[in-house]
Coordinates of C-alpha atoms in Angstrom, one line a residue:
M1 CA -26.1 38.0 -70.4
K2 CA -26.7 41.5 -68.3
K3 CA -27.6 39.3 -65.6
S4 CA -24.2 37.7 -65.8
I5 CA -22.1 40.9 -66.1
F6 CA -24.4 42.1 -63.3
I7 CA -23.5 39.7 -60.8
I8 CA -19.8 39.5 -61.8
F9 CA -19.8 43.4 -61.6
I10 CA -21.2 42.8 -57.7
Y11 CA -19.1 40.4 -57.2
V12 CA -15.7 42.4 -57.9
S13 CA -17.3 45.5 -56.1
F14 CA -17.5 43.5 -52.6
S15 CA -13.9 41.2 -53.7
S16 CA -12.4 44.6 -53.3
I17 CA -13.1 44.9 -49.8
F18 CA -14.4 41.1 -49.2
G19 CA -11.7 40.7 -46.2
Q20 CA -13.7 42.7 -43.5
T21 CA -17.5 40.9 -43.5
T22 CA -18.9 44.3 -42.9
L23 CA -18.8 47.3 -43.9
K24 CA -19.0 51.1 -43.6
K25 CA -21.3 53.5 -44.9
D26 CA -18.1 55.5 -45.9
N27 CA -17.3 53.2 -48.7
S28 CA -17.7 54.0 -52.3
F29 CA -20.7 52.1 -52.8
T30 CA -24.5 52.8 -51.7
Y31 CA -26.0 49.5 -50.2
N32 CA -29.8 50.9 -51.5
N33 CA -28.1 50.6 -55.2
F34 CA -27.4 46.6 -55.0
P35 CA -30.0 44.1 -55.4
Q36 CA -32.2 43.5 -51.8
E37 CA -33.6 40.2 -51.2
K38 CA -36.6 39.3 -49.2
I39 CA -37.7 36.0 -48.1
F40 CA -41.2 33.9 -47.9
V41 CA -41.5 30.3 -46.0
H42 CA -44.2 27.9 -46.5
F43 CA -44.3 25.8 -43.7
N44 CA -46.5 23.1 -43.0
S45 CA -48.6 24.0 -39.7
T46 CA -48.6 27.1 -36.9
L47 CA -50.1 24.4 -34.6
L48 CA -47.4 21.7 -33.5
I49 CA -48.0 19.1 -30.7
S50 CA -44.7 17.4 -29.4
G51 CA -43.0 14.9 -31.7
E52 CA -44.6 16.1 -34.7
E53 CA -42.3 17.6 -37.0
L54 CA -41.8 21.3 -38.4
F55 CA -41.4 21.2 -42.6
Y56 CA -40.1 24.2 -44.8
K57 CA -39.4 25.3 -48.0
I58 CA -37.9 28.7 -48.8
Y59 CA -38.0 31.0 -51.4
C60 CA -35.5 33.9 -51.9
L61 CA -36.4 36.7 -54.0
N62 CA -35.4 40.0 -55.6
T63 CA -37.6 42.6 -53.6
N64 CA -38.0 44.0 -57.0
T65 CA -38.6 41.8 -59.3
N66 CA -40.2 39.6 -56.8
K67 CA -38.2 36.3 -59.0
L68 CA -35.7 33.7 -57.1
S69 CA -32.8 35.8 -56.1
S70 CA -28.5 34.6 -56.9
L71 CA -27.4 36.5 -54.8
S72 CA -26.9 35.1 -51.3
K73 CA -26.2 31.3 -51.1
I74 CA -27.2 30.7 -47.6
A75 CA -30.2 31.4 -45.8
Y76 CA -30.8 31.4 -41.9
V77 CA -33.6 29.9 -40.3
E78 CA -34.8 30.3 -36.4
L79 CA -37.5 29.9 -34.0
I80 CA -37.4 31.9 -31.2
N81 CA -40.1 32.0 -28.2
T82 CA -41.4 34.8 -26.3
D83 CA -38.1 35.9 -24.2
K84 CA -36.1 36.5 -27.8
N85 CA -33.9 33.4 -26.9
T86 CA -33.5 31.1 -30.1
I87 CA -34.5 27.5 -29.8
F88 CA -33.1 26.3 -32.8
K89 CA -31.1 28.2 -35.6
H90 CA -30.6 26.6 -39.0
K91 CA -28.3 27.6 -41.7
I92 CA -29.9 26.4 -45.1
L93 CA -27.9 26.3 -48.2
L94 CA -29.6 28.5 -51.3
K95 CA -29.6 26.7 -54.7
S96 CA -30.9 29.4 -56.8
G97 CA -32.5 30.8 -53.9
L98 CA -34.8 27.7 -52.7
G99 CA -33.8 25.9 -49.5
E100 CA -35.0 23.4 -47.3
G101 CA -35.4 22.2 -43.6
Y102 CA -37.3 20.7 -40.9
F103 CA -37.0 20.4 -37.3
F104 CA -38.3 17.7 -34.8
I105 CA -40.5 19.3 -31.7
K106 CA -38.8 17.5 -29.1
T107 CA -40.7 17.1 -25.5
S108 CA -38.0 19.5 -23.9
I109 CA -39.4 22.5 -25.5
P110 CA -42.2 23.9 -23.7
S111 CA -45.7 24.7 -25.0
G112 CA -46.4 28.6 -25.7
N113 CA -46.0 31.2 -28.7
Y114 CA -42.9 31.0 -31.0
K115 CA -42.2 32.9 -34.0
L116 CA -40.6 31.5 -37.1
I117 CA -38.0 33.9 -38.8
A118 CA -35.5 33.7 -42.0
Y119 CA -33.5 36.4 -43.4
T120 CA -29.5 36.6 -45.4
Q121 CA -26.6 38.3 -44.3
W122 CA -27.8 40.7 -46.8
M123 CA -30.8 41.4 -45.3
R124 CA -29.5 42.1 -42.3
N125 CA -28.7 45.5 -43.3
G126 CA -32.4 46.8 -43.6
G127 CA -32.9 45.6 -40.0
V128 CA -35.3 43.1 -38.8
N129 CA -38.5 44.5 -39.4
T130 CA -37.4 43.2 -43.1
F131 CA -37.4 39.5 -42.3
F132 CA -39.7 36.9 -42.7
Q133 CA -41.7 36.5 -39.5
N134 CA -44.7 34.1 -39.0
D135 CA -46.3 32.9 -35.6
I136 CA -46.4 29.7 -34.8
T137 CA -47.5 27.7 -30.9
I138 CA -46.3 24.3 -29.5
I139 CA -48.2 22.7 -27.2
N140 CA -46.1 20.6 -25.3
P141 CA -48.3 17.8 -23.4
F142 CA -45.3 16.2 -20.8
R143 CA -44.9 20.2 -19.8
A144 CA -47.1 22.6 -18.2
N145 CA -47.4 26.7 -19.3
K146 CA -49.5 28.9 -17.1
K147 CA -48.8 31.5 -19.2
L148 CA -50.5 29.4 -22.4
T149 CA -53.6 28.8 -20.4
V150 CA -56.5 31.0 -19.9
N151 CA -58.1 31.6 -16.3
Q152 CA -61.7 31.1 -15.4
S153 CA -62.6 35.0 -16.3
E154 CA -61.3 34.8 -20.0
H155 CA -62.3 31.0 -20.7
Q156 CA -65.7 31.2 -22.6
N157 CA -65.1 34.5 -24.7
T158 CA -61.6 32.4 -25.8
I159 CA -63.5 29.4 -27.1
K160 CA -65.9 31.4 -28.4
S161 CA -63.3 33.3 -30.4
Q162 CA -61.3 29.8 -31.3
N163 CA -64.5 28.2 -32.8
N164 CA -65.5 31.5 -34.7
L165 CA -62.2 31.8 -36.2
F166 CA -61.4 28.3 -36.7
K167 CA -65.4 27.9 -38.7
K168 CA -64.5 31.0 -40.6
H169 CA -61.1 28.6 -41.8
V170 CA -63.0 25.9 -43.0
K171 CA -65.9 28.2 -44.4
I172 CA -63.0 29.5 -46.6
L173 CA -61.3 26.2 -47.8
E174 CA -64.4 24.7 -48.8
N175 CA -64.3 26.7 -52.2
P176 CA -60.5 25.7 -53.3
V177 CA -59.0 29.1 -53.6
K178 CA -57.8 30.0 -57.0
N179 CA -54.8 31.8 -59.2
D180 CA -54.6 33.0 -62.5
F181 CA -51.3 30.5 -63.1
V182 CA -52.1 26.8 -61.6
E183 CA -55.5 24.9 -61.1
L184 CA -55.2 21.7 -58.9
C185 CA -57.6 19.0 -58.9
S186 CA -57.8 16.2 -56.8
N187 CA -59.4 12.9 -58.0
K188 CA -62.1 13.1 -55.6
K189 CA -62.9 14.6 -52.3
T190 CA -63.7 12.4 -49.9
F191 CA -61.4 9.4 -49.2
L192 CA -61.2 6.1 -47.1
K193 CA -58.1 5.3 -45.1
R194 CA -54.7 4.3 -46.8
E195 CA -56.6 5.1 -50.3
K196 CA -54.6 6.8 -53.4
V197 CA -55.2 10.5 -53.9
V198 CA -54.5 11.3 -56.8
L199 CA -54.1 15.8 -57.3
T200 CA -53.3 17.3 -61.1
I201 CA -51.5 20.2 -61.4
K202 CA -52.6 22.6 -64.5
S203 CA -50.2 24.9 -65.9
T204 CA -53.3 27.4 -66.6
K205 CA -51.2 29.4 -69.0
G206 CA -48.7 27.8 -70.5
K207 CA -45.1 28.7 -70.0
F208 CA -46.4 31.3 -67.9
S209 CA -47.3 29.2 -65.4
Y210 CA -43.9 27.0 -64.9
G211 CA -42.1 27.4 -61.9
N212 CA -41.0 26.2 -58.6
Y213 CA -43.3 25.2 -56.2
S214 CA -43.9 23.0 -52.3
V215 CA -46.7 20.9 -51.6
S216 CA -48.3 19.9 -47.6
V217 CA -51.2 18.0 -47.0
K218 CA -51.8 18.2 -43.2
K219 CA -54.6 17.6 -41.0
I220 CA -57.0 20.7 -40.2
D221 CA -57.2 20.8 -36.4
S222 CA -60.1 22.6 -34.6
I223 CA -57.9 25.1 -32.7
D224 CA -56.9 28.2 -35.0
T225 CA -53.9 29.6 -33.7
S226 CA -52.2 32.7 -36.0
K227 CA -52.6 32.8 -39.5
R228 CA -49.7 31.3 -41.9
H229 CA -48.7 33.8 -44.8
S230 CA -49.4 32.2 -48.4
S231 CA -46.7 33.5 -51.2
S232 CA -49.8 35.9 -52.7
S233 CA -50.4 37.9 -48.5
F234 CA -46.7 38.1 -48.3
T235 CA -46.1 39.8 -51.8
S236 CA -49.0 42.0 -51.7
N237 CA -48.0 43.0 -48.0
N238 CA -44.1 42.8 -47.8
N239 CA -43.6 46.7 -49.3
L240 CA -41.0 47.5 -46.9
K241 CA -37.5 49.2 -47.9
A242 CA -34.4 48.4 -46.2
S243 CA -33.6 51.0 -44.1
P244 CA -30.0 50.4 -42.5
K245 CA -29.4 52.2 -39.0
D246 CA -25.9 52.2 -38.1
S247 CA -23.0 52.3 -40.3
I248 CA -22.2 48.8 -40.3
F249 CA -23.0 46.4 -43.7
Y250 CA -23.5 42.9 -43.7
M251 CA -21.6 41.2 -47.0
P252 CA -24.0 39.3 -49.0
E253 CA -22.7 35.2 -48.6
L254 CA -22.2 35.4 -52.7
R255 CA -20.6 32.6 -52.9
G256 CA -21.6 29.8 -49.8
E257 CA -21.2 30.9 -46.4
I258 CA -18.4 32.9 -44.7
L259 CA -15.5 32.2 -42.7
S260 CA -13.6 35.4 -41.2
G261 CA -11.0 36.3 -38.6
T262 CA -7.7 38.5 -38.3
V263 CA -4.5 37.6 -38.1
F264 CA -2.4 39.7 -35.3
I265 CA 1.3 39.9 -34.3
K266 CA 1.2 38.0 -30.9
E267 CA 4.0 40.7 -29.8
S268 CA 2.5 43.8 -30.6
N269 CA -1.5 42.6 -31.0
T270 CA -1.2 44.5 -34.4
P271 CA -2.8 43.1 -37.3
I272 CA -0.8 41.3 -40.4
S273 CA -1.3 42.1 -43.8
S274 CA -0.3 39.8 -47.0
A275 CA 0.2 36.4 -44.3
K276 CA -1.1 33.1 -45.8
I277 CA -3.9 31.0 -43.6
S278 CA -4.8 27.5 -45.1
F279 CA -8.0 26.3 -43.8
S280 CA -9.1 22.5 -43.6
I281 CA -12.6 20.4 -43.0
P282 CA -10.7 17.0 -42.2
G283 CA -12.1 13.9 -43.0
E284 CA -12.9 11.3 -46.2
N285 CA -13.8 13.8 -48.3
S286 CA -11.7 17.2 -46.8
I287 CA -11.9 20.3 -47.9
F288 CA -8.7 22.7 -48.1
K289 CA -8.0 26.6 -48.8
I290 CA -5.6 28.8 -48.4
A291 CA -5.6 32.9 -48.1
T292 CA -4.4 36.1 -47.7
T293 CA -5.1 38.6 -45.2
N294 CA -6.2 42.1 -46.3
K295 CA -4.2 45.4 -45.5
S296 CA -6.0 45.4 -42.1
G297 CA -5.2 41.8 -40.8
V298 CA -7.9 40.1 -42.3
F299 CA -8.7 37.1 -44.4
Y300 CA -11.8 34.8 -45.0
F301 CA -13.0 31.8 -47.0
N302 CA -16.0 31.1 -48.6
L303 CA -17.6 27.4 -48.2
D304 CA -19.1 26.9 -51.5
K305 CA -19.5 23.1 -51.3
E306 CA -21.5 20.7 -49.3
Y307 CA -19.0 19.4 -46.0
K308 CA -19.9 16.5 -43.8
N309 CA -17.8 17.2 -41.1
T310 CA -18.3 19.7 -38.4
N311 CA -14.3 20.3 -37.2
A312 CA -11.7 22.4 -39.1
I313 CA -8.3 23.5 -38.1
I314 CA -7.0 27.2 -39.6
Q315 CA -3.5 28.2 -39.4
V316 CA -1.2 30.5 -40.4
I317 CA 1.5 29.3 -43.0
G318 CA 5.0 30.3 -43.0
S319 CA 8.2 30.3 -41.2
K320 CA 7.0 32.8 -38.9
K321 CA 4.0 31.3 -37.9
D322 CA 4.4 31.0 -35.1
E323 CA 5.2 34.5 -34.2
Y324 CA 1.2 35.6 -34.7
S325 CA -2.3 34.8 -33.6
V326 CA -5.6 33.8 -35.0
V327 CA -8.9 35.3 -33.6
L328 CA -12.2 34.3 -35.4
K329 CA -14.5 37.1 -36.2
K330 CA -18.4 36.1 -34.3
Y331 CA -21.2 37.8 -35.4
K332 CA -24.0 38.9 -33.2
S333 CA -27.6 37.6 -33.0
P334 CA -29.8 39.9 -34.7
N335 CA -32.0 42.2 -32.4
Y336 CA -36.0 40.4 -32.0
N337 CA -36.8 42.9 -28.5
D338 CA -39.1 44.4 -30.2
F339 CA -41.1 41.6 -31.9
E340 CA -44.4 41.4 -31.0
F341 CA -46.0 37.3 -30.7
Y342 CA -49.2 36.0 -30.9
D343 CA -51.5 35.5 -28.1
F344 CA -53.0 31.9 -28.6
K345 CA -54.5 30.2 -24.9
L346 CA -55.1 26.4 -24.5
T347 CA -58.6 25.8 -22.8
S348 CA -59.9 22.8 -20.7
E349 CA -62.4 22.1 -23.8
L350 CA -58.5 21.3 -25.7
K351 CA -57.6 18.8 -23.4
G352 CA -59.5 15.9 -25.2
L353 CA -58.3 17.0 -28.5
I354 CA -54.0 17.4 -27.7
L355 CA -54.5 14.3 -25.7
N356 CA -55.5 12.2 -28.9
K357 CA -53.2 14.5 -31.2
S358 CA -50.1 13.6 -28.5
I359 CA -51.2 10.2 -28.6
L360 CA -51.4 9.6 -32.4
S361 CA -48.2 11.5 -32.4
Q362 CA -46.1 8.7 -30.5
I363 CA -47.9 5.9 -32.1
E364 CA -46.3 7.4 -35.0
N365 CA -43.0 7.9 -33.6
A366 CA -42.7 4.4 -31.8
Y367 CA -42.4 3.3 -35.9
H368 CA -40.1 5.8 -37.0
S369 CA -37.6 3.5 -37.5
V370 CA -39.5 2.4 -40.5
K371 CA -40.8 5.7 -41.9
K372 CA -37.5 7.7 -41.0
N373 CA -36.4 10.2 -43.8
S374 CA -33.1 10.0 -45.3
I375 CA -30.5 11.9 -46.1
L376 CA -29.1 12.5 -49.5
P377 CA -25.6 12.4 -50.5
T378 CA -22.9 15.1 -50.0
N379 CA -21.1 15.8 -53.7
S380 CA -17.7 15.5 -52.3
M381 CA -15.0 18.2 -54.2
I382 CA -12.3 16.9 -56.1
P383 CA -9.1 19.1 -55.3
S384 CA -7.4 19.8 -59.1
Y385 CA -4.3 18.4 -58.0
K386 CA -6.2 14.8 -57.8
Y387 CA -5.9 14.0 -61.3
K388 CA -2.0 14.3 -61.5
E389 CA -2.1 12.3 -58.4
K390 CA 0.3 8.6 -58.3
Q391 CA -2.1 6.7 -55.2
Y392 CA -0.2 4.0 -52.7
F393 CA -2.7 2.1 -51.2
L394 CA -0.4 0.4 -48.6
D395 CA -2.4 -2.8 -48.0
D396 CA -0.9 -4.0 -51.5
Y397 CA 2.7 -3.6 -49.7
T398 CA 4.2 -4.8 -46.8
R399 CA 3.6 -2.9 -43.7
F400 CA 6.4 -1.2 -42.2
K401 CA 5.6 0.2 -38.4
T402 CA 6.2 4.0 -39.1
L403 CA 5.4 6.8 -42.1
N404 CA 9.6 7.2 -42.4
E405 CA 9.9 4.0 -43.0
T406 CA 7.0 3.6 -45.3
I407 CA 8.3 6.4 -47.6
T408 CA 11.8 5.1 -47.5
E409 CA 10.8 1.7 -48.9
V410 CA 7.4 2.0 -50.5
V411 CA 7.0 5.6 -51.8
G412 CA 9.9 6.0 -54.5
S413 CA 9.1 9.4 -55.6
I414 CA 9.4 11.0 -52.2
Y415 CA 12.3 11.2 -50.0
V416 CA 13.1 12.5 -46.2
L417 CA 16.3 14.9 -45.0
R418 CA 17.6 15.4 -41.8
K419 CA 18.7 18.8 -41.2
K420 CA 20.4 19.7 -37.2
G421 CA 17.8 17.5 -36.1
D422 CA 14.6 18.6 -38.3
Y423 CA 12.8 16.2 -40.7
T424 CA 11.4 17.3 -44.1
F425 CA 9.4 15.8 -47.0
H426 CA 10.5 16.2 -50.9
I427 CA 9.4 15.1 -54.4
K428 CA 12.1 14.0 -56.5
H429 CA 10.9 15.8 -59.7
Y430 CA 10.5 14.4 -63.4
N431 CA 13.1 17.0 -63.9
E432 CA 15.9 16.9 -61.8
A433 CA 17.1 20.6 -63.5
S434 CA 13.6 21.7 -61.9
K435 CA 15.1 21.1 -58.7
S436 CA 14.5 23.4 -56.0
D437 CA 14.2 24.5 -51.9
L438 CA 10.4 24.5 -52.2
L439 CA 8.8 22.3 -50.1
P440 CA 5.6 20.2 -50.8
L441 CA 2.4 20.5 -49.9
V442 CA 1.6 17.6 -47.5
L443 CA -1.7 17.0 -46.0
I444 CA -3.1 14.3 -43.8
D445 CA -6.3 13.9 -44.2
G446 CA -6.8 17.7 -45.4
I447 CA -4.8 18.9 -42.9
L448 CA -1.8 21.1 -43.7
I449 CA 1.2 19.7 -42.3
Q450 CA 3.8 22.3 -41.7
N451 CA 6.3 20.7 -39.2
H452 CA 7.6 17.2 -40.7
N453 CA 8.7 16.2 -37.3
S454 CA 5.1 15.7 -35.8
I455 CA 4.7 13.0 -38.6
I456 CA 7.9 11.6 -39.5
D457 CA 6.9 8.7 -36.5
Y458 CA 3.4 8.4 -37.6
N459 CA 2.1 4.8 -37.2
A460 CA 1.9 3.4 -40.7
K461 CA -1.0 1.1 -39.6
N462 CA -3.7 3.6 -39.5
I463 CA -2.9 5.3 -43.0
K464 CA -4.8 3.9 -45.8
S465 CA -2.9 5.6 -49.1
I466 CA -0.6 8.2 -49.8
G467 CA -1.0 10.4 -52.9
V468 CA 2.0 11.9 -54.6
V469 CA 2.1 15.0 -57.6
R470 CA 5.2 15.4 -58.7
D471 CA 4.7 18.7 -60.5
K472 CA 5.3 22.1 -59.0
Y473 CA 1.8 23.4 -57.3
I474 CA 0.4 26.6 -56.5
Y475 CA -2.4 27.1 -54.9
G476 CA -3.8 30.0 -53.3
G477 CA -0.7 31.9 -54.0
Q478 CA 1.5 29.6 -52.5
S479 CA 4.3 27.6 -54.7
Y480 CA 4.9 24.1 -53.7
M481 CA 7.1 21.4 -54.7
G482 CA 4.7 19.2 -55.5
V483 CA 1.8 17.5 -53.4
I484 CA 2.1 14.7 -50.7
S485 CA -1.5 13.5 -49.7
I486 CA -1.8 11.2 -46.7
K487 CA -5.3 9.2 -45.8
T488 CA -5.8 7.8 -43.2
L489 CA -8.0 4.4 -42.6
D490 CA -11.1 6.0 -40.7
G491 CA -10.2 9.8 -41.6
D492 CA -9.8 11.1 -37.8
Y493 CA -6.1 12.3 -37.6
N494 CA -7.4 15.6 -36.7
S495 CA -8.1 13.7 -33.0
S496 CA -4.4 12.8 -32.7
F497 CA -2.8 16.3 -33.7
K498 CA -1.4 19.0 -31.5
E499 CA -2.5 22.5 -31.7
W500 CA -0.1 25.4 -31.5
E501 CA -0.7 28.8 -31.2
Y502 CA -0.5 29.9 -34.8
M503 CA -3.9 27.6 -35.6
K504 CA -7.3 27.1 -34.2
S505 CA -9.4 24.1 -33.6
I506 CA -13.3 25.6 -34.3
E507 CA -16.6 23.5 -34.7
L508 CA -18.4 24.8 -37.9
D509 CA -22.2 25.4 -37.9
K510 CA -23.0 23.5 -41.0
P511 CA -25.9 23.6 -43.2
L512 CA -28.4 21.5 -42.9
V513 CA -27.9 18.5 -45.5
G514 CA -30.4 17.5 -48.4
I515 CA -33.2 15.0 -46.9
K516 CA -35.4 12.7 -49.2
Y517 CA -38.2 12.4 -47.2
F518 CA -40.4 9.6 -46.0
K519 CA -43.4 8.6 -48.6
Q520 CA -46.2 6.1 -47.7
T521 CA -47.4 3.7 -49.9
Y522 CA -49.8 0.1 -49.9
S523 CA -49.8 -2.6 -51.9
D524 CA -50.3 -6.3 -51.8
N525 CA -46.4 -7.0 -51.0
F526 CA -45.6 -3.9 -49.3
N527 CA -44.2 -4.7 -45.6
L528 CA -45.6 -1.8 -44.0
N529 CA -49.0 -2.4 -44.8
R530 CA -49.7 -3.9 -40.7
I531 CA -48.2 -1.1 -39.1
P532 CA -50.3 1.3 -37.6
D533 CA -50.0 4.7 -39.5
F534 CA -52.0 7.6 -38.0
R535 CA -49.8 10.4 -39.9
S536 CA -51.3 13.6 -39.9
Q537 CA -49.1 15.8 -42.7
L538 CA -49.9 12.8 -45.3
L539 CA -47.5 14.8 -47.6
W540 CA -44.7 17.6 -47.6
S541 CA -43.0 17.7 -51.4
P542 CA -41.1 20.9 -51.3
N543 CA -39.7 20.3 -54.4
L544 CA -42.4 20.8 -57.2
T545 CA -40.8 22.1 -60.3
L546 CA -44.1 23.0 -62.8
R547 CA -42.0 22.6 -66.6
A548 CA -45.4 20.3 -68.3
D549 CA -49.0 22.0 -68.7
E550 CA -49.8 18.8 -66.3
N551 CA -48.1 17.4 -63.4
I552 CA -49.8 14.5 -61.8
I553 CA -48.7 14.2 -57.9
S554 CA -50.3 11.0 -55.8
F555 CA -50.1 10.0 -52.1
Y556 CA -51.7 7.3 -49.2
T557 CA -54.2 8.7 -47.0
S558 CA -54.2 7.6 -43.0
D559 CA -56.0 6.0 -40.8
N560 CA -56.2 9.3 -38.7
T561 CA -59.7 10.8 -40.2
G562 CA -60.8 14.1 -40.9
D563 CA -60.5 17.2 -42.9
Y564 CA -56.9 17.2 -44.5
E565 CA -55.4 20.3 -46.7
I566 CA -53.9 20.6 -49.3
C567 CA -51.8 23.8 -49.8
I568 CA -49.8 24.5 -52.8
E569 CA -47.2 27.4 -52.5
G570 CA -45.1 29.2 -54.8
F571 CA -43.5 31.8 -57.7
T572 CA -43.8 31.0 -61.2
N573 CA -40.6 31.8 -63.2
S574 CA -41.4 35.4 -63.9
G575 CA -42.0 35.6 -60.0
K576 CA -45.8 35.4 -59.9
P577 CA -47.0 34.3 -56.5
V578 CA -49.3 30.9 -56.5
S579 CA -51.5 30.0 -53.8
L580 CA -54.0 27.1 -53.8
R581 CA -55.8 25.6 -51.0
E582 CA -58.6 22.6 -50.8
I583 CA -60.1 20.8 -48.6
I584 CA -60.2 16.8 -49.1
K585 CA -61.8 14.3 -46.6
V586 CA -60.8 10.8 -44.8
K587 CA -63.2 8.9 -43.3
G588 CA -64.0 5.5 -41.7

């Protein structure tokens, strides 16, 4: 109960000035009085070859309690090179502080030393030193990189150093890494090719061990690169305090990703307050929202649901819309200039190993079509008016040429008026005494249509259905005499509409979609039995939730022999870090 009240207090405090997505120090609250966050990322490897995948799981934590944070709903993950250029930037939807993603290492990415970065907008107030960061090395056999190659004088020292580090790493893993909360047991230590491995994960302290974990099983190569953070080492070393260095505060994304901008009067270039703005993500499962600008002319939209389409339409609502222009806010990228990178070097002795890894990776990718991950379905948002909507599916009726004709002949609850050459749609209300001059809310594929002239002659052959709500509808402080919701056959009306000064067509950087990761299995009747299997990543399971004293996980080995590291990372429900390591062998 206290937690809920606290979150509501935070939201109300921020909402009073939420039209600005950044705040200044002289506001009525102090940054340090509110919960702060940190992020731990469990990822599968610090060394990746072109054609492999970087898998990662995000744990967003409260810095004081070490429990999963319920503050931010969006995290950002970046991979940057030594020139501080971004290779990829992922936006991750956080659910109760947890998120996940993956990135395929393309052949266009050169060999080099990189950093994996993770943060929330709220964390940006404390500076980049509070971000999660870990060094990663990428080796691209198809593209040379002289910066990554040692010269002859450095050669022997580099080989000796790498071999010593690798032997030390394997020696540590030969004895399982244990903790006080979770125990890991495998059915045996050595396995044949394509043999089933069964892991038993035991909660050694009952419900006190329950929590959220992620599991990776990946081959260990005789190349030692940078050290990968564990949840235990991260927690013990992550004592940095956020210390804002300037006057700008980034707002936490409490309900989802924030889209913000300002509405200006074109003639004077001054912000306008109390202006209504609509936001549409068109398509089959469209999203429609309305916001109001604050006294500084700023509006914001919280995108709190998953969506498919990356194209969106923003427009000013009202009779004076042509007098206004919309300018969207753009965030600056974090400044990574002070970051130092791990200095991994390639030697000629590694040529054979890298060549072998590359060949096996190419074989795996050749069969990607039968081993690919699948996208989880997006949960669509149902508008509130849908529950009162009567739908007319036009295939059930005689087809007419235009929308105007279709309304007249098919949809009896809508009529069209023409005044001084302008057309307007109207809805026949149930109660004639409730008649008003208000126009209905008209949407095509979720796009607000203010100029009814623009669709009066729209080709009705492209329309799938027309939905009508005959009750008065209030949304975002804007009143309408009902709703007319038109869906096209392909959900693509946005490709044909005309863009006006009062509207903006934008491309969204949407969060990564959920993934169901491919899991190799073998049986007498399984159609993959005769397909080559040279996986180096035997298992990636990012969503292990311990809710029992024993949990069983199984997977199959591949034809790729060698030592494999079983790695489990995560946190108990009370915020205790859990890190486990164990080695199994796969032999021919």
